[in-house]
């Protein structure tokens, strides 16, 4: 809902999806269009209405259904559906990006300065900080991290080592190979067959076999001299 609303808000304000404002802060090199639209529109909103919108946004971040709450706000204020769309969408994007950053490196002073550059009113900056750095952060942060694009993880890995005792090529005899089966979190399975390798112990074993062979040939030759001097 928030993403779709952001596109509509960006179009209404004449911006592309990539935005056109100054970046460099926690929002990246370019400020998203929906955040720019929200920053302009929120200046004409009262603090009580802003806090209601902020509560709806936090609930959306936590995966809750907010349709009824948005409908109640629309009925009790003079904000149009389009205005609500870009306000909620901009708040959603701003909080989502902020909650992705670890508190160990993301400081509240930096967050405040970035919001001031967007010309967001001081009272609203305090409310944003209470979400990002306050008691509501854990639940919102967990949902924001779950919604992040991620690669599948490994759920199961099986492997075995095979050694070919006899093959059509003598050079490949007694060569170890690894067979692997990998299952991922997206349900797919991948098999890796006959991954050849030459570990150090194999090199040492070959050298040992060569020495033994030469030694046995020399002993046989010496034995022949003793029998037939």
PDB file of C-alpha atoms in Angstrom:
ATOM      1  CA  UNK A   1       0.000   0.000   0.000  1.00  0.00           C
ATOM      2  CA  UNK A   2       2.739   2.430   1.011  1.00  0.00           C
ATOM      3  CA  UNK A   3       4.828   1.718  -2.101  1.00  0.00           C
ATOM      4  CA  UNK A   4       1.877   2.230  -4.449  1.00  0.00           C
ATOM      5  CA  UNK A   5       0.939   5.415  -2.678  1.00  0.00           C
ATOM      6  CA  UNK A   6       4.496   6.675  -3.090  1.00  0.00           C
ATOM      7  CA  UNK A   7       4.326   6.357  -6.881  1.00  0.00           C
ATOM      8  CA  UNK A   8       1.056   8.270  -6.993  1.00  0.00           C
ATOM      9  CA  UNK A   9       2.462  10.974  -4.738  1.00  0.00           C
ATOM     10  CA  UNK A  10       5.605  11.308  -6.835  1.00  0.00           C
ATOM     11  CA  UNK A  11       3.555  11.689 -10.004  1.00  0.00           C
ATOM     12  CA  UNK A  12       1.293  14.266  -8.397  1.00  0.00           C
ATOM     13  CA  UNK A  13       4.259  16.398  -7.408  1.00  0.00           C
ATOM     14  CA  UNK A  14       6.043  16.066 -10.734  1.00  0.00           C
ATOM     15  CA  UNK A  15       8.926  13.855  -9.575  1.00  0.00           C
ATOM     16  CA  UNK A  16      10.259  10.546 -10.806  1.00  0.00           C
ATOM     17  CA  UNK A  17      10.636   7.599  -8.498  1.00  0.00           C
ATOM     18  CA  UNK A  18      14.324   8.312  -7.917  1.00  0.00           C
ATOM     19  CA  UNK A  19      13.683  11.754  -6.469  1.00  0.00           C
ATOM     20  CA  UNK A  20      15.580  14.943  -7.128  1.00  0.00           C
ATOM     21  CA  UNK A  21      16.596  16.391  -3.758  1.00  0.00           C
ATOM     22  CA  UNK A  22      19.935  16.510  -2.044  1.00  0.00           C
ATOM     23  CA  UNK A  23      21.094  13.225  -0.609  1.00  0.00           C
ATOM     24  CA  UNK A  24      24.162  11.939   1.153  1.00  0.00           C
ATOM     25  CA  UNK A  25      22.397  11.108   4.436  1.00  0.00           C
ATOM     26  CA  UNK A  26      20.774   7.906   5.633  1.00  0.00           C
ATOM     27  CA  UNK A  27      18.375   8.009   2.650  1.00  0.00           C
ATOM     28  CA  UNK A  28      21.204   7.558   0.162  1.00  0.00           C
ATOM     29  CA  UNK A  29      22.648   9.759  -2.588  1.00  0.00           C
ATOM     30  CA  UNK A  30      19.189  10.888  -3.777  1.00  0.00           C
ATOM     31  CA  UNK A  31      16.193  11.507  -1.545  1.00  0.00           C
ATOM     32  CA  UNK A  32      13.208   9.337  -2.620  1.00  0.00           C
ATOM     33  CA  UNK A  33      10.410  11.300  -4.306  1.00  0.00           C
ATOM     34  CA  UNK A  34       7.797  10.213  -1.759  1.00  0.00           C
ATOM     35  CA  UNK A  35       9.942  11.490   1.119  1.00  0.00           C
ATOM     36  CA  UNK A  36      10.366  14.873  -0.584  1.00  0.00           C
ATOM     37  CA  UNK A  37       6.607  15.100  -1.149  1.00  0.00           C
ATOM     38  CA  UNK A  38       5.922  14.143   2.465  1.00  0.00           C
ATOM     39  CA  UNK A  39       8.405  16.703   3.782  1.00  0.00           C
ATOM     40  CA  UNK A  40       6.592  19.483   1.915  1.00  0.00           C
ATOM     41  CA  UNK A  41       3.063  18.327   2.694  1.00  0.00           C
ATOM     42  CA  UNK A  42       3.638  17.639   6.385  1.00  0.00           C
ATOM     43  CA  UNK A  43       4.299  21.333   7.067  1.00  0.00           C
ATOM     44  CA  UNK A  44       0.569  22.026   6.665  1.00  0.00           C
ATOM     45  CA  UNK A  45      -0.497  19.211   9.025  1.00  0.00           C
ATOM     46  CA  UNK A  46      -1.256  19.655  12.717  1.00  0.00           C
ATOM     47  CA  UNK A  47       0.702  17.706  15.307  1.00  0.00           C
ATOM     48  CA  UNK A  48      -2.281  15.580  16.379  1.00  0.00           C
ATOM     49  CA  UNK A  49      -2.983  14.526  12.797  1.00  0.00           C
ATOM     50  CA  UNK A  50       0.723  13.903  12.201  1.00  0.00           C
ATOM     51  CA  UNK A  51       0.930  11.577  15.195  1.00  0.00           C
ATOM     52  CA  UNK A  52      -2.105   9.652  13.969  1.00  0.00           C
ATOM     53  CA  UNK A  53      -0.450   9.266  10.579  1.00  0.00           C
ATOM     54  CA  UNK A  54       2.803   8.233  12.236  1.00  0.00           C
ATOM     55  CA  UNK A  55       0.981   5.559  14.245  1.00  0.00           C
ATOM     56  CA  UNK A  56      -0.588   4.211  11.054  1.00  0.00           C
ATOM     57  CA  UNK A  57       2.844   4.141   9.408  1.00  0.00           C
ATOM     58  CA  UNK A  58       4.405   2.216  12.293  1.00  0.00           C
ATOM     59  CA  UNK A  59       1.561  -0.294  12.178  1.00  0.00           C
ATOM     60  CA  UNK A  60       2.175  -0.727   8.434  1.00  0.00           C
ATOM     61  CA  UNK A  61       5.860  -1.365   9.121  1.00  0.00           C
ATOM     62  CA  UNK A  62       4.837  -4.067  11.589  1.00  0.00           C
ATOM     63  CA  UNK A  63       2.687  -5.737   8.953  1.00  0.00           C
ATOM     64  CA  UNK A  64      -0.711  -4.726  10.342  1.00  0.00           C
ATOM     65  CA  UNK A  65      -3.793  -3.851   8.283  1.00  0.00           C
ATOM     66  CA  UNK A  66      -4.231  -0.066   8.348  1.00  0.00           C
ATOM     67  CA  UNK A  67      -7.137   0.488   5.946  1.00  0.00           C
ATOM     68  CA  UNK A  68      -9.677   1.293   8.631  1.00  0.00           C
ATOM     69  CA  UNK A  69      -7.304   3.654  10.434  1.00  0.00           C
ATOM     70  CA  UNK A  70      -6.583   5.565   7.240  1.00  0.00           C
ATOM     71  CA  UNK A  71     -10.311   5.773   6.511  1.00  0.00           C
ATOM     72  CA  UNK A  72     -10.983   7.241   9.971  1.00  0.00           C
ATOM     73  CA  UNK A  73      -8.271   9.868   9.493  1.00  0.00           C
ATOM     74  CA  UNK A  74      -9.701  10.825   6.099  1.00  0.00           C
ATOM     75  CA  UNK A  75     -13.175  11.213   7.597  1.00  0.00           C
ATOM     76  CA  UNK A  76     -12.030  13.328  10.560  1.00  0.00           C
ATOM     77  CA  UNK A  77      -9.654  15.669   8.700  1.00  0.00           C
ATOM     78  CA  UNK A  78      -9.707  17.801   5.582  1.00  0.00           C
ATOM     79  CA  UNK A  79      -6.944  15.765   3.937  1.00  0.00           C
ATOM     80  CA  UNK A  80      -7.734  14.186   0.594  1.00  0.00           C
ATOM     81  CA  UNK A  81      -6.893  10.579  -0.250  1.00  0.00           C
ATOM     82  CA  UNK A  82      -4.026  11.803  -2.416  1.00  0.00           C
ATOM     83  CA  UNK A  83      -2.572  13.847   0.434  1.00  0.00           C
ATOM     84  CA  UNK A  84      -2.837  10.918   2.822  1.00  0.00           C
ATOM     85  CA  UNK A  85      -1.168   8.710   0.236  1.00  0.00           C
ATOM     86  CA  UNK A  86       1.975  10.780  -0.104  1.00  0.00           C
ATOM     87  CA  UNK A  87       2.189  11.564   3.620  1.00  0.00           C
ATOM     88  CA  UNK A  88       1.975   7.926   4.719  1.00  0.00           C
ATOM     89  CA  UNK A  89       4.151   6.682   1.888  1.00  0.00           C
ATOM     90  CA  UNK A  90       6.873   9.229   2.650  1.00  0.00           C
ATOM     91  CA  UNK A  91       6.830   8.398   6.359  1.00  0.00           C
ATOM     92  CA  UNK A  92       6.951   4.704   5.554  1.00  0.00           C
ATOM     93  CA  UNK A  93      10.003   5.046   3.306  1.00  0.00           C
ATOM     94  CA  UNK A  94      11.796   7.345   5.750  1.00  0.00           C
ATOM     95  CA  UNK A  95      11.273   5.053   8.748  1.00  0.00           C
ATOM     96  CA  UNK A  96      12.031   1.892   6.782  1.00  0.00           C
ATOM     97  CA  UNK A  97      15.411   3.217   5.665  1.00  0.00           C
ATOM     98  CA  UNK A  98      16.246   4.517   9.140  1.00  0.00           C
ATOM     99  CA  UNK A  99      15.329   1.246  10.864  1.00  0.00           C
ATOM    100  CA  UNK A 100      17.644  -0.707   8.584  1.00  0.00           C
ATOM    101  CA  UNK A 101      20.678   1.029  10.062  1.00  0.00           C
ATOM    102  CA  UNK A 102      22.274  -0.363  13.262  1.00  0.00           C
ATOM    103  CA  UNK A 103      22.206   1.907  16.310  1.00  0.00           C
ATOM    104  CA  UNK A 104      25.907   1.247  16.841  1.00  0.00           C
ATOM    105  CA  UNK A 105      26.734   3.414  13.805  1.00  0.00           C
ATOM    106  CA  UNK A 106      23.560   5.447  13.236  1.00  0.00           C
ATOM    107  CA  UNK A 107      23.391   8.355  15.681  1.00  0.00           C
ATOM    108  CA  UNK A 108      20.322  10.347  16.649  1.00  0.00           C
ATOM    109  CA  UNK A 109      22.065  13.686  16.011  1.00  0.00           C
ATOM    110  CA  UNK A 110      22.818  12.662  12.421  1.00  0.00           C
ATOM    111  CA  UNK A 111      19.200  11.572  11.916  1.00  0.00           C
ATOM    112  CA  UNK A 112      17.930  14.919  13.203  1.00  0.00           C
ATOM    113  CA  UNK A 113      20.233  16.881  10.920  1.00  0.00           C
ATOM    114  CA  UNK A 114      19.075  14.897   7.888  1.00  0.00           C
ATOM    115  CA  UNK A 115      15.433  15.619   8.729  1.00  0.00           C
ATOM    116  CA  UNK A 116      16.189  19.314   9.240  1.00  0.00           C
ATOM    117  CA  UNK A 117      17.662  19.462   5.737  1.00  0.00           C
ATOM    118  CA  UNK A 118      14.313  18.143   4.490  1.00  0.00           C
ATOM    119  CA  UNK A 119      12.663  21.087   6.320  1.00  0.00           C
ATOM    120  CA  UNK A 120      10.539  18.816   8.501  1.00  0.00           C
ATOM    121  CA  UNK A 121       9.176  20.728  11.533  1.00  0.00           C
ATOM    122  CA  UNK A 122      11.110  20.326  14.785  1.00  0.00           C
ATOM    123  CA  UNK A 123       8.183  18.802  16.709  1.00  0.00           C
ATOM    124  CA  UNK A 124       7.757  16.140  14.034  1.00  0.00           C
ATOM    125  CA  UNK A 125      11.479  15.361  14.101  1.00  0.00           C
ATOM    126  CA  UNK A 126      11.149  14.571  17.799  1.00  0.00           C
ATOM    127  CA  UNK A 127       8.288  12.157  17.026  1.00  0.00           C
ATOM    128  CA  UNK A 128      10.323  10.455  14.286  1.00  0.00           C
ATOM    129  CA  UNK A 129      13.233  10.056  16.715  1.00  0.00           C
ATOM    130  CA  UNK A 130      10.977   8.436  19.293  1.00  0.00           C
ATOM    131  CA  UNK A 131      10.191   5.708  16.755  1.00  0.00           C
ATOM    132  CA  UNK A 132      13.693   5.141  15.406  1.00  0.00           C
ATOM    133  CA  UNK A 133      15.521   5.409  18.735  1.00  0.00           C
ATOM    134  CA  UNK A 134      12.704   4.763  21.229  1.00  0.00           C
ATOM    135  CA  UNK A 135      10.766   1.814  22.660  1.00  0.00           C
ATOM    136  CA  UNK A 136       8.871   1.091  19.438  1.00  0.00           C
ATOM    137  CA  UNK A 137      12.083   0.344  17.502  1.00  0.00           C
ATOM    138  CA  UNK A 138      12.486  -3.429  18.167  1.00  0.00           C
ATOM    139  CA  UNK A 139       9.176  -4.522  16.605  1.00  0.00           C
ATOM    140  CA  UNK A 140       9.430  -2.091  13.700  1.00  0.00           C
ATOM    141  CA  UNK A 141      13.086  -2.886  13.113  1.00  0.00           C
ATOM    142  CA  UNK A 142      12.447  -6.618  12.916  1.00  0.00           C
ATOM    143  CA  UNK A 143       9.708  -6.185  10.317  1.00  0.00           C
ATOM    144  CA  UNK A 144      11.800  -3.780   8.246  1.00  0.00           C
ATOM    145  CA  UNK A 145      14.667  -6.273   8.195  1.00  0.00           C
ATOM    146  CA  UNK A 146      12.322  -9.091   7.170  1.00  0.00           C
ATOM    147  CA  UNK A 147      11.045  -7.008   4.249  1.00  0.00           C
ATOM    148  CA  UNK A 148      14.575  -6.395   2.973  1.00  0.00           C
ATOM    149  CA  UNK A 149      15.559  -8.176  -0.236  1.00  0.00           C
ATOM    150  CA  UNK A 150      17.748 -11.130   0.695  1.00  0.00           C
ATOM    151  CA  UNK A 151      19.348 -14.067  -1.018  1.00  0.00           C
ATOM    152  CA  UNK A 152      18.248 -17.608  -0.074  1.00  0.00           C
ATOM    153  CA  UNK A 153      20.163 -19.171   2.805  1.00  0.00           C
ATOM    154  CA  UNK A 154      21.536 -22.692   3.026  1.00  0.00           C
ATOM    155  CA  UNK A 155      19.279 -25.011   5.037  1.00  0.00           C
ATOM    156  CA  UNK A 156      21.001 -28.350   4.480  1.00  0.00           C
ATOM    157  CA  UNK A 157      24.331 -29.462   3.036  1.00  0.00           C
ATOM    158  CA  UNK A 158      25.389 -33.063   2.406  1.00  0.00           C
ATOM    159  CA  UNK A 159      28.667 -34.224   0.928  1.00  0.00           C
ATOM    160  CA  UNK A 160      30.861 -37.268   0.421  1.00  0.00           C
ATOM    161  CA  UNK A 161      34.261 -38.029  -1.052  1.00  0.00           C
ATOM    162  CA  UNK A 162      34.602 -40.701  -3.747  1.00  0.00           C
ATOM    163  CA  UNK A 163      37.837 -42.224  -5.037  1.00  0.00           C
ATOM    164  CA  UNK A 164      37.908 -43.838  -8.496  1.00  0.00           C
ATOM    165  CA  UNK A 165      39.897 -47.083  -8.179  1.00  0.00           C
ATOM    166  CA  UNK A 166      39.809 -47.917 -11.882  1.00  0.00           C
ATOM    167  CA  UNK A 167      38.991 -45.648 -14.832  1.00  0.00           C
ATOM    168  CA  UNK A 168      39.557 -45.573 -18.594  1.00  0.00           C
ATOM    169  CA  UNK A 169      42.462 -43.208 -17.973  1.00  0.00           C
ATOM    170  CA  UNK A 170      45.334 -44.256 -15.706  1.00  0.00           C
ATOM    171  CA  UNK A 171      46.031 -40.610 -14.917  1.00  0.00           C
ATOM    172  CA  UNK A 172      42.591 -40.343 -13.270  1.00  0.00           C
ATOM    173  CA  UNK A 173      42.867 -43.500 -11.182  1.00  0.00           C
ATOM    174  CA  UNK A 174      42.895 -43.024  -7.407  1.00  0.00           C
ATOM    175  CA  UNK A 175      41.836 -39.379  -7.851  1.00  0.00           C
ATOM    176  CA  UNK A 176      39.411 -38.161  -5.145  1.00  0.00           C
ATOM    177  CA  UNK A 177      36.283 -36.171  -6.027  1.00  0.00           C
ATOM    178  CA  UNK A 178      33.597 -34.489  -3.926  1.00  0.00           C
ATOM    179  CA  UNK A 179      29.851 -34.920  -4.392  1.00  0.00           C
ATOM    180  CA  UNK A 180      27.715 -32.184  -2.731  1.00  0.00           C
ATOM    181  CA  UNK A 181      23.960 -31.654  -2.315  1.00  0.00           C
ATOM    182  CA  UNK A 182      22.763 -28.229  -1.141  1.00  0.00           C
ATOM    183  CA  UNK A 183      19.180 -27.313  -0.137  1.00  0.00           C
ATOM    184  CA  UNK A 184      18.227 -23.609   0.073  1.00  0.00           C
ATOM    185  CA  UNK A 185      15.554 -21.763   2.040  1.00  0.00           C
ATOM    186  CA  UNK A 186      13.560 -21.077  -1.142  1.00  0.00           C
ATOM    187  CA  UNK A 187      13.007 -24.817  -1.630  1.00  0.00           C
ATOM    188  CA  UNK A 188      15.503 -25.333  -4.440  1.00  0.00           C
ATOM    189  CA  UNK A 189      18.242 -27.978  -4.398  1.00  0.00           C
ATOM    190  CA  UNK A 190      21.596 -27.881  -6.141  1.00  0.00           C
ATOM    191  CA  UNK A 191      24.002 -30.735  -6.772  1.00  0.00           C
ATOM    192  CA  UNK A 192      27.696 -30.366  -7.446  1.00  0.00           C
ATOM    193  CA  UNK A 193      29.302 -33.446  -8.949  1.00  0.00           C
ATOM    194  CA  UNK A 194      32.890 -34.529  -9.383  1.00  0.00           C
ATOM    195  CA  UNK A 195      34.711 -31.474  -8.134  1.00  0.00           C
ATOM    196  CA  UNK A 196      38.293 -32.584  -8.601  1.00  0.00           C
ATOM    197  CA  UNK A 197      40.931 -31.526  -6.139  1.00  0.00           C
ATOM    198  CA  UNK A 198      44.561 -32.376  -5.398  1.00  0.00           C
ATOM    199  CA  UNK A 199      45.211 -31.966  -1.680  1.00  0.00           C
ATOM    200  CA  UNK A 200      48.699 -31.913  -0.210  1.00  0.00           C
ATOM    201  CA  UNK A 201      48.426 -35.437   1.100  1.00  0.00           C
ATOM    202  CA  UNK A 202      47.738 -36.688  -2.451  1.00  0.00           C
ATOM    203  CA  UNK A 203      50.917 -35.038  -3.747  1.00  0.00           C
ATOM    204  CA  UNK A 204      52.890 -36.532  -0.862  1.00  0.00           C
ATOM    205  CA  UNK A 205      51.338 -39.957  -1.506  1.00  0.00           C
ATOM    206  CA  UNK A 206      52.302 -39.852  -5.178  1.00  0.00           C
ATOM    207  CA  UNK A 207      55.881 -38.924  -4.294  1.00  0.00           C
ATOM    208  CA  UNK A 208      56.006 -41.753  -1.768  1.00  0.00           C
ATOM    209  CA  UNK A 209      54.743 -44.249  -4.349  1.00  0.00           C
ATOM    210  CA  UNK A 210      57.416 -43.100  -6.819  1.00  0.00           C
ATOM    211  CA  UNK A 211      60.201 -43.573  -4.265  1.00  0.00           C
ATOM    212  CA  UNK A 212      58.909 -47.010  -3.299  1.00  0.00           C
ATOM    213  CA  UNK A 213      58.695 -48.080  -6.941  1.00  0.00           C
ATOM    214  CA  UNK A 214      62.236 -46.967  -7.714  1.00  0.00           C
ATOM    215  CA  UNK A 215      63.571 -48.577  -4.539  1.00  0.00           C
ATOM    216  CA  UNK A 216      61.895 -51.881  -5.316  1.00  0.00           C
ATOM    217  CA  UNK A 217      63.307 -51.852  -8.887  1.00  0.00           C
ATOM    218  CA  UNK A 218      66.839 -51.212  -7.584  1.00  0.00           C
ATOM    219  CA  UNK A 219      66.508 -53.983  -4.984  1.00  0.00           C
ATOM    220  CA  UNK A 220      65.317 -56.384  -7.675  1.00  0.00           C
ATOM    221  CA  UNK A 221      68.328 -55.452  -9.835  1.00  0.00           C
ATOM    222  CA  UNK A 222      70.693 -56.023  -6.882  1.00  0.00           C
ATOM    223  CA  UNK A 223      69.032 -59.377  -6.202  1.00  0.00           C
ATOM    224  CA  UNK A 224      69.586 -60.331  -9.845  1.00  0.00           C
ATOM    225  CA  UNK A 225      73.295 -59.588  -9.557  1.00  0.00           C
ATOM    226  CA  UNK A 226      73.570 -61.835  -6.500  1.00  0.00           C
ATOM    227  CA  UNK A 227      71.876 -64.727  -8.262  1.00  0.00           C
ATOM    228  CA  UNK A 228      73.725 -64.265 -11.550  1.00  0.00           C
ATOM    229  CA  UNK A 229      77.029 -62.475 -10.762  1.00  0.00           C
TER     230      UNK A 229
END
